């Protein structure tokens, strides 16, 4: 079952522009995380946001969470070529009573120099 | 250095030949899990373990086995691999299974079953 769905599937921008990607999920959550994956490599944790938080910042990253719409967004400001990667959201599934992490299908970001 | 180590990184095998992908973490994490990543399907959880001797199925457990005899190791076993198990596999660990702490991922194992 797919809990998180990222949108858009792919995004291409110029260096210096901002990149926004969205994640929607189906059932209530306790926590949501964003990860980055460089081509074919392991995922790297970016930021964690809890269900009682609305916004978090980390460097050039800004994450928002709207639990009423069951969605989150990741904004990367002043993008760099090194930001080229795939970005995934991950959610938990407290209603299922299990300890599964559910990842979306990801957004492929390409930053052109 | 905190890390999750998977071996091998690349593996080509034939249908039906048992194989094991090892995963080890040096952070004393209680929670470990395995994922497979396929184009268009994202990451799907295969199995997870809350602690030593405690394992449970994820979303796609068929054809896989795991064991957790020690806290640091969580091997993934394919008893009789089939071509539909060709995929990129990741092991991950974290302090808990509550998604309230970050997960650390291994570098991946690219498996091809012919």
PDB file of C-alpha atoms in Angstrom:
ATOM      1  CA  UNK A   1       0.000   0.000   0.000  1.00  0.00           C
ATOM      2  CA  UNK A   2       1.405   3.399  -0.985  1.00  0.00           C
ATOM      3  CA  UNK A   3       1.106   5.932   1.780  1.00  0.00           C
ATOM      4  CA  UNK A   4       3.252   8.752   0.458  1.00  0.00           C
ATOM      5  CA  UNK A   5       3.071  10.044  -3.091  1.00  0.00           C
ATOM      6  CA  UNK A   6       5.465  12.719  -4.258  1.00  0.00           C
ATOM      7  CA  UNK A   7       4.623  15.311  -6.841  1.00  0.00           C
ATOM      8  CA  UNK A   8       5.967  16.122  -9.347  1.00  0.00           C
ATOM      9  CA  UNK A   9       7.674  12.929 -10.425  1.00  0.00           C
ATOM     10  CA  UNK A  10      10.438  14.934 -12.074  1.00  0.00           C
ATOM     11  CA  UNK A  11      11.566  18.539 -11.859  1.00  0.00           C
ATOM     12  CA  UNK A  12      14.217  20.406 -13.802  1.00  0.00           C
ATOM     13  CA  UNK A  13      15.337  23.894 -12.755  1.00  0.00           C
ATOM     14  CA  UNK A  14      18.224  26.294 -13.196  1.00  0.00           C
ATOM     15  CA  UNK A  15      20.862  26.740 -10.548  1.00  0.00           C
ATOM     16  CA  UNK A  16      19.835  29.451  -8.107  1.00  0.00           C
ATOM     17  CA  UNK A  17      16.108  28.822  -8.481  1.00  0.00           C
ATOM     18  CA  UNK A  18      13.938  27.341  -5.775  1.00  0.00           C
ATOM     19  CA  UNK A  19      12.619  23.793  -5.998  1.00  0.00           C
ATOM     20  CA  UNK A  20       9.369  22.694  -4.411  1.00  0.00           C
ATOM     21  CA  UNK A  21       8.170  19.129  -4.178  1.00  0.00           C
ATOM     22  CA  UNK A  22       5.104  17.775  -2.482  1.00  0.00           C
ATOM     23  CA  UNK A  23       4.135  14.635  -0.645  1.00  0.00           C
ATOM     24  CA  UNK A  24       0.591  13.471  -0.017  1.00  0.00           C
ATOM     25  CA  UNK A  25      -0.409  10.610   2.224  1.00  0.00           C
ATOM     26  CA  UNK A  26      -3.581   8.719   2.929  1.00  0.00           C
ATOM     27  CA  UNK A  27      -3.932   8.013   6.649  1.00  0.00           C
ATOM     28  CA  UNK A  28      -2.995   9.943   9.746  1.00  0.00           C
ATOM     29  CA  UNK A  29       0.639   9.986  10.764  1.00  0.00           C
ATOM     30  CA  UNK A  30       2.801  10.753  13.766  1.00  0.00           C
ATOM     31  CA  UNK A  31       5.937  11.698  11.877  1.00  0.00           C
ATOM     32  CA  UNK A  32       7.063  12.474   8.350  1.00  0.00           C
ATOM     33  CA  UNK A  33      10.617  12.527   7.095  1.00  0.00           C
ATOM     34  CA  UNK A  34      12.303  13.627   3.891  1.00  0.00           C
ATOM     35  CA  UNK A  35      15.285  11.824   2.402  1.00  0.00           C
ATOM     36  CA  UNK A  36      17.624  12.471  -0.508  1.00  0.00           C
ATOM     37  CA  UNK A  37      19.080   9.799  -2.754  1.00  0.00           C
ATOM     38  CA  UNK A  38      21.932  10.437  -5.111  1.00  0.00           C
ATOM     39  CA  UNK A  39      21.834   8.200  -8.166  1.00  0.00           C
ATOM     40  CA  UNK A  40      21.655   4.562  -7.084  1.00  0.00           C
ATOM     41  CA  UNK A  41      23.110   5.239  -3.645  1.00  0.00           C
ATOM     42  CA  UNK A  42      21.704   4.972  -0.137  1.00  0.00           C
ATOM     43  CA  UNK A  43      19.178   7.455   1.187  1.00  0.00           C
ATOM     44  CA  UNK A  44      20.308  10.300   3.391  1.00  0.00           C
ATOM     45  CA  UNK A  45      18.036  11.808   6.021  1.00  0.00           C
ATOM     46  CA  UNK A  46      17.204  15.484   5.506  1.00  0.00           C
ATOM     47  CA  UNK A  47      14.555  16.503   8.000  1.00  0.00           C
ATOM     48  CA  UNK A  48      11.934  15.140  10.363  1.00  0.00           C
ATOM     49  CA  UNK A  49       8.640  16.885  11.049  1.00  0.00           C
ATOM     50  CA  UNK A  50       6.154  15.705  13.662  1.00  0.00           C
ATOM     51  CA  UNK A  51       2.396  15.807  13.273  1.00  0.00           C
ATOM     52  CA  UNK A  52       2.077  18.671  15.761  1.00  0.00           C
ATOM     53  CA  UNK A  53       4.543  20.837  13.830  1.00  0.00           C
ATOM     54  CA  UNK A  54       3.671  22.972  10.821  1.00  0.00           C
ATOM     55  CA  UNK A  55       7.058  24.057   9.555  1.00  0.00           C
ATOM     56  CA  UNK A  56      10.735  23.255  10.010  1.00  0.00           C
ATOM     57  CA  UNK A  57      13.899  24.671   8.568  1.00  0.00           C
ATOM     58  CA  UNK A  58      17.341  23.224   8.048  1.00  0.00           C
ATOM     59  CA  UNK A  59      19.807  25.344   6.122  1.00  0.00           C
ATOM     60  CA  UNK A  60      18.341  25.868   2.642  1.00  0.00           C
ATOM     61  CA  UNK A  61      15.560  23.377   3.319  1.00  0.00           C
ATOM     62  CA  UNK A  62      12.080  24.282   4.460  1.00  0.00           C
ATOM     63  CA  UNK A  63       9.463  21.630   5.169  1.00  0.00           C
ATOM     64  CA  UNK A  64       5.817  22.268   5.836  1.00  0.00           C
ATOM     65  CA  UNK A  65       3.156  19.868   7.028  1.00  0.00           C
ATOM     66  CA  UNK A  66      -0.590  20.276   6.632  1.00  0.00           C
ATOM     67  CA  UNK A  67      -2.282  17.419   8.467  1.00  0.00           C
ATOM     68  CA  UNK A  68      -5.759  18.585   7.420  1.00  0.00           C
ATOM     69  CA  UNK A  69      -4.783  18.112   3.780  1.00  0.00           C
ATOM     70  CA  UNK A  70      -2.536  15.159   4.533  1.00  0.00           C
ATOM     71  CA  UNK A  71       0.336  16.730   2.661  1.00  0.00           C
ATOM     72  CA  UNK A  72       3.859  18.006   3.116  1.00  0.00           C
ATOM     73  CA  UNK A  73       6.137  20.087   0.968  1.00  0.00           C
ATOM     74  CA  UNK A  74       9.900  20.364   0.722  1.00  0.00           C
ATOM     75  CA  UNK A  75      11.364  23.623  -0.513  1.00  0.00           C
ATOM     76  CA  UNK A  76      15.015  23.874  -1.491  1.00  0.00           C
ATOM     77  CA  UNK A  77      16.063  27.488  -1.865  1.00  0.00           C
ATOM     78  CA  UNK A  78      18.878  28.777  -4.080  1.00  0.00           C
ATOM     79  CA  UNK A  79      19.414  25.346  -5.600  1.00  0.00           C
ATOM     80  CA  UNK A  80      22.828  24.086  -6.616  1.00  0.00           C
ATOM     81  CA  UNK A  81      23.946  21.448  -9.094  1.00  0.00           C
ATOM     82  CA  UNK A  82      24.843  19.257  -6.113  1.00  0.00           C
ATOM     83  CA  UNK A  83      21.148  19.181  -5.143  1.00  0.00           C
ATOM     84  CA  UNK A  84      20.483  17.006  -8.193  1.00  0.00           C
ATOM     85  CA  UNK A  85      19.023  13.833  -6.675  1.00  0.00           C
ATOM     86  CA  UNK A  86      15.788  12.039  -5.946  1.00  0.00           C
ATOM     87  CA  UNK A  87      13.803  13.138  -2.925  1.00  0.00           C
ATOM     88  CA  UNK A  88      11.498  10.872  -0.948  1.00  0.00           C
ATOM     89  CA  UNK A  89       9.053  11.389   1.857  1.00  0.00           C
ATOM     90  CA  UNK A  90       8.551   8.673   4.427  1.00  0.00           C
ATOM     91  CA  UNK A  91       5.644   8.305   6.796  1.00  0.00           C
ATOM     92  CA  UNK A  92       4.755   5.991   9.629  1.00  0.00           C
ATOM     93  CA  UNK A  93       1.456   4.193   9.881  1.00  0.00           C
ATOM     94  CA  UNK A  94       0.271   4.375  13.480  1.00  0.00           C
ATOM     95  CA  UNK A  95      -3.252   3.249  12.671  1.00  0.00           C
ATOM     96  CA  UNK A  96      -1.958  -0.041  11.315  1.00  0.00           C
ATOM     97  CA  UNK A  97      -0.381  -0.838  14.681  1.00  0.00           C
ATOM     98  CA  UNK A  98       2.851  -1.771  12.967  1.00  0.00           C
ATOM     99  CA  UNK A  99       6.266  -0.187  12.765  1.00  0.00           C
ATOM    100  CA  UNK A 100       6.555   0.167   9.039  1.00  0.00           C
ATOM    101  CA  UNK A 101       8.052   3.094   7.229  1.00  0.00           C
ATOM    102  CA  UNK A 102       6.271   3.860   4.003  1.00  0.00           C
ATOM    103  CA  UNK A 103       8.138   5.679   1.283  1.00  0.00           C
ATOM    104  CA  UNK A 104       6.708   7.430  -1.720  1.00  0.00           C
ATOM    105  CA  UNK A 105       7.931   6.977  -5.270  1.00  0.00           C
ATOM    106  CA  UNK A 106      10.104  10.090  -5.149  1.00  0.00           C
ATOM    107  CA  UNK A 107      10.707  13.294  -7.065  1.00  0.00           C
ATOM    108  CA  UNK A 108      13.712  13.385  -9.386  1.00  0.00           C
ATOM    109  CA  UNK A 109      15.259  16.828  -9.225  1.00  0.00           C
ATOM    110  CA  UNK A 110      17.734  18.008 -11.813  1.00  0.00           C
ATOM    111  CA  UNK A 111      19.500  21.318 -11.236  1.00  0.00           C
ATOM    112  CA  UNK A 112      21.118  22.712 -14.361  1.00  0.00           C
ATOM    113  CA  UNK A 113      24.332  24.697 -13.999  1.00  0.00           C
TER     114      UNK A 113
ATOM    115  CA  UNK B   1      32.029   6.694  11.878  1.00  0.00           C
ATOM    116  CA  UNK B   2      28.341   5.795  12.095  1.00  0.00           C
ATOM    117  CA  UNK B   3      27.465   3.527   9.232  1.00  0.00           C
ATOM    118  CA  UNK B   4      25.383   0.715   7.830  1.00  0.00           C
ATOM    119  CA  UNK B   5      27.416  -1.718   5.767  1.00  0.00           C
ATOM    120  CA  UNK B   6      25.909  -3.995   3.164  1.00  0.00           C
ATOM    121  CA  UNK B   7      27.662  -6.716   1.243  1.00  0.00           C
ATOM    122  CA  UNK B   8      27.966  -7.433  -1.560  1.00  0.00           C
ATOM    123  CA  UNK B   9      27.365  -4.199  -3.495  1.00  0.00           C
ATOM    124  CA  UNK B  10      26.698  -6.047  -6.725  1.00  0.00           C
ATOM    125  CA  UNK B  11      25.572  -9.623  -7.261  1.00  0.00           C
ATOM    126  CA  UNK B  12      24.560 -11.622 -10.305  1.00  0.00           C
ATOM    127  CA  UNK B  13      23.142 -15.040  -9.590  1.00  0.00           C
ATOM    128  CA  UNK B  14      21.074 -17.756 -11.208  1.00  0.00           C
ATOM    129  CA  UNK B  15      17.509 -18.708 -10.452  1.00  0.00           C
ATOM    130  CA  UNK B  16      17.193 -20.980  -7.443  1.00  0.00           C
ATOM    131  CA  UNK B  17      20.654 -20.503  -5.998  1.00  0.00           C
ATOM    132  CA  UNK B  18      20.371 -19.471  -2.360  1.00  0.00           C
ATOM    133  CA  UNK B  19      22.045 -16.222  -1.438  1.00  0.00           C
ATOM    134  CA  UNK B  20      22.504 -13.990   1.574  1.00  0.00           C
ATOM    135  CA  UNK B  21      22.997 -10.237   1.634  1.00  0.00           C
ATOM    136  CA  UNK B  22      24.622  -9.106   4.848  1.00  0.00           C
ATOM    137  CA  UNK B  23      23.862  -5.915   6.733  1.00  0.00           C
ATOM    138  CA  UNK B  24      25.716  -4.616   9.767  1.00  0.00           C
ATOM    139  CA  UNK B  25      25.371  -1.382  11.752  1.00  0.00           C
ATOM    140  CA  UNK B  26      27.728   0.091  14.339  1.00  0.00           C
ATOM    141  CA  UNK B  27      25.314   2.455  16.108  1.00  0.00           C
ATOM    142  CA  UNK B  28      23.669   0.001  18.522  1.00  0.00           C
ATOM    143  CA  UNK B  29      20.320   0.696  16.856  1.00  0.00           C
ATOM    144  CA  UNK B  30      17.387  -1.429  17.851  1.00  0.00           C
ATOM    145  CA  UNK B  31      15.393  -1.106  14.617  1.00  0.00           C
ATOM    146  CA  UNK B  32      16.631  -2.506  11.316  1.00  0.00           C
ATOM    147  CA  UNK B  33      14.833  -3.037   8.043  1.00  0.00           C
ATOM    148  CA  UNK B  34      15.233  -4.117   4.448  1.00  0.00           C
ATOM    149  CA  UNK B  35      13.822  -2.396   1.369  1.00  0.00           C
ATOM    150  CA  UNK B  36      13.792  -3.049  -2.294  1.00  0.00           C
ATOM    151  CA  UNK B  37      13.726  -0.244  -4.810  1.00  0.00           C
ATOM    152  CA  UNK B  38      12.250  -0.691  -8.265  1.00  0.00           C
ATOM    153  CA  UNK B  39      11.662   1.932 -10.974  1.00  0.00           C
ATOM    154  CA  UNK B  40       8.291   3.600 -10.582  1.00  0.00           C
ATOM    155  CA  UNK B  41       7.563   1.801  -7.318  1.00  0.00           C
ATOM    156  CA  UNK B  42       9.830   3.644  -4.916  1.00  0.00           C
ATOM    157  CA  UNK B  43      11.107   1.859  -1.824  1.00  0.00           C
ATOM    158  CA  UNK B  44       9.066  -0.975  -0.439  1.00  0.00           C
ATOM    159  CA  UNK B  45       9.737  -2.514   2.931  1.00  0.00           C
ATOM    160  CA  UNK B  46      10.490  -6.243   2.915  1.00  0.00           C
ATOM    161  CA  UNK B  47      11.062  -7.077   6.585  1.00  0.00           C
ATOM    162  CA  UNK B  48      11.867  -5.171   9.722  1.00  0.00           C
ATOM    163  CA  UNK B  49      13.187  -6.009  13.167  1.00  0.00           C
ATOM    164  CA  UNK B  50      12.371  -4.178  16.367  1.00  0.00           C
ATOM    165  CA  UNK B  51      15.197  -5.863  18.302  1.00  0.00           C
ATOM    166  CA  UNK B  52      17.131  -9.091  18.629  1.00  0.00           C
ATOM    167  CA  UNK B  53      14.962 -12.107  17.782  1.00  0.00           C
ATOM    168  CA  UNK B  54      12.007  -9.840  16.893  1.00  0.00           C
ATOM    169  CA  UNK B  55      11.191  -9.633  13.192  1.00  0.00           C
ATOM    170  CA  UNK B  56       8.048  -8.853  11.215  1.00  0.00           C
ATOM    171  CA  UNK B  57       6.890  -8.675   7.646  1.00  0.00           C
ATOM    172  CA  UNK B  58       6.838  -5.482   5.673  1.00  0.00           C
ATOM    173  CA  UNK B  59       4.816  -4.938   2.519  1.00  0.00           C
ATOM    174  CA  UNK B  60       6.623  -7.348   0.190  1.00  0.00           C
ATOM    175  CA  UNK B  61       8.017 -10.256   2.275  1.00  0.00           C
ATOM    176  CA  UNK B  62       7.320 -13.128  -0.163  1.00  0.00           C
ATOM    177  CA  UNK B  63      10.458 -14.959  -1.209  1.00  0.00           C
ATOM    178  CA  UNK B  64      12.640 -13.455   1.528  1.00  0.00           C
ATOM    179  CA  UNK B  65      13.779 -14.460   4.999  1.00  0.00           C
ATOM    180  CA  UNK B  66      15.600 -12.535   7.687  1.00  0.00           C
ATOM    181  CA  UNK B  67      17.139 -13.216  11.051  1.00  0.00           C
ATOM    182  CA  UNK B  68      18.260 -11.029  13.941  1.00  0.00           C
ATOM    183  CA  UNK B  69      20.500 -13.054  16.187  1.00  0.00           C
ATOM    184  CA  UNK B  70      22.708 -10.113  17.125  1.00  0.00           C
ATOM    185  CA  UNK B  71      21.802  -6.476  17.441  1.00  0.00           C
ATOM    186  CA  UNK B  72      24.253  -5.287  14.822  1.00  0.00           C
ATOM    187  CA  UNK B  73      23.465  -7.787  12.043  1.00  0.00           C
ATOM    188  CA  UNK B  74      20.350  -8.255   9.960  1.00  0.00           C
ATOM    189  CA  UNK B  75      20.980 -10.531   6.962  1.00  0.00           C
ATOM    190  CA  UNK B  76      18.514 -10.880   4.096  1.00  0.00           C
ATOM    191  CA  UNK B  77      18.179 -14.406   2.741  1.00  0.00           C
ATOM    192  CA  UNK B  78      16.779 -15.418  -0.632  1.00  0.00           C
ATOM    193  CA  UNK B  79      16.279 -19.169  -0.410  1.00  0.00           C
ATOM    194  CA  UNK B  80      15.362 -19.625  -4.073  1.00  0.00           C
ATOM    195  CA  UNK B  81      15.846 -16.381  -5.985  1.00  0.00           C
ATOM    196  CA  UNK B  82      13.723 -15.677  -9.022  1.00  0.00           C
ATOM    197  CA  UNK B  83      14.116 -13.054 -11.777  1.00  0.00           C
ATOM    198  CA  UNK B  84      11.363 -10.889 -10.241  1.00  0.00           C
ATOM    199  CA  UNK B  85      13.666 -10.367  -7.267  1.00  0.00           C
ATOM    200  CA  UNK B  86      16.097  -8.486  -9.468  1.00  0.00           C
ATOM    201  CA  UNK B  87      16.223  -5.150  -7.734  1.00  0.00           C
ATOM    202  CA  UNK B  88      18.233  -2.642  -5.722  1.00  0.00           C
ATOM    203  CA  UNK B  89      18.182  -3.552  -2.030  1.00  0.00           C
ATOM    204  CA  UNK B  90      18.802  -1.308   0.940  1.00  0.00           C
ATOM    205  CA  UNK B  91      19.290  -2.049   4.585  1.00  0.00           C
ATOM    206  CA  UNK B  92      18.542   0.663   7.134  1.00  0.00           C
ATOM    207  CA  UNK B  93      18.767   1.116  10.884  1.00  0.00           C
ATOM    208  CA  UNK B  94      17.449   3.587  13.440  1.00  0.00           C
ATOM    209  CA  UNK B  95      17.058   3.898  17.199  1.00  0.00           C
ATOM    210  CA  UNK B  96      13.378   3.052  17.114  1.00  0.00           C
ATOM    211  CA  UNK B  97      10.712   2.008  14.665  1.00  0.00           C
ATOM    212  CA  UNK B  98       8.564   5.026  15.385  1.00  0.00           C
ATOM    213  CA  UNK B  99       9.937   7.230  12.574  1.00  0.00           C
ATOM    214  CA  UNK B 100      10.778   9.828  15.227  1.00  0.00           C
ATOM    215  CA  UNK B 101      14.496   9.384  14.643  1.00  0.00           C
ATOM    216  CA  UNK B 102      16.430   9.389  11.419  1.00  0.00           C
ATOM    217  CA  UNK B 103      17.191   6.174   9.602  1.00  0.00           C
ATOM    218  CA  UNK B 104      20.665   5.398   8.306  1.00  0.00           C
ATOM    219  CA  UNK B 105      20.876   3.541   5.016  1.00  0.00           C
ATOM    220  CA  UNK B 106      23.478   1.268   3.570  1.00  0.00           C
ATOM    221  CA  UNK B 107      24.908   1.915   0.114  1.00  0.00           C
ATOM    222  CA  UNK B 108      22.716  -0.672  -1.531  1.00  0.00           C
ATOM    223  CA  UNK B 109      23.070  -4.087  -3.155  1.00  0.00           C
ATOM    224  CA  UNK B 110      22.210  -4.359  -6.821  1.00  0.00           C
ATOM    225  CA  UNK B 111      20.983  -7.904  -7.379  1.00  0.00           C
ATOM    226  CA  UNK B 112      20.395  -9.491 -10.764  1.00  0.00           C
ATOM    227  CA  UNK B 113      18.786 -12.921 -10.971  1.00  0.00           C
ATOM    228  CA  UNK B 114      19.067 -14.608 -14.360  1.00  0.00           C
TER     229      UNK B 114
END
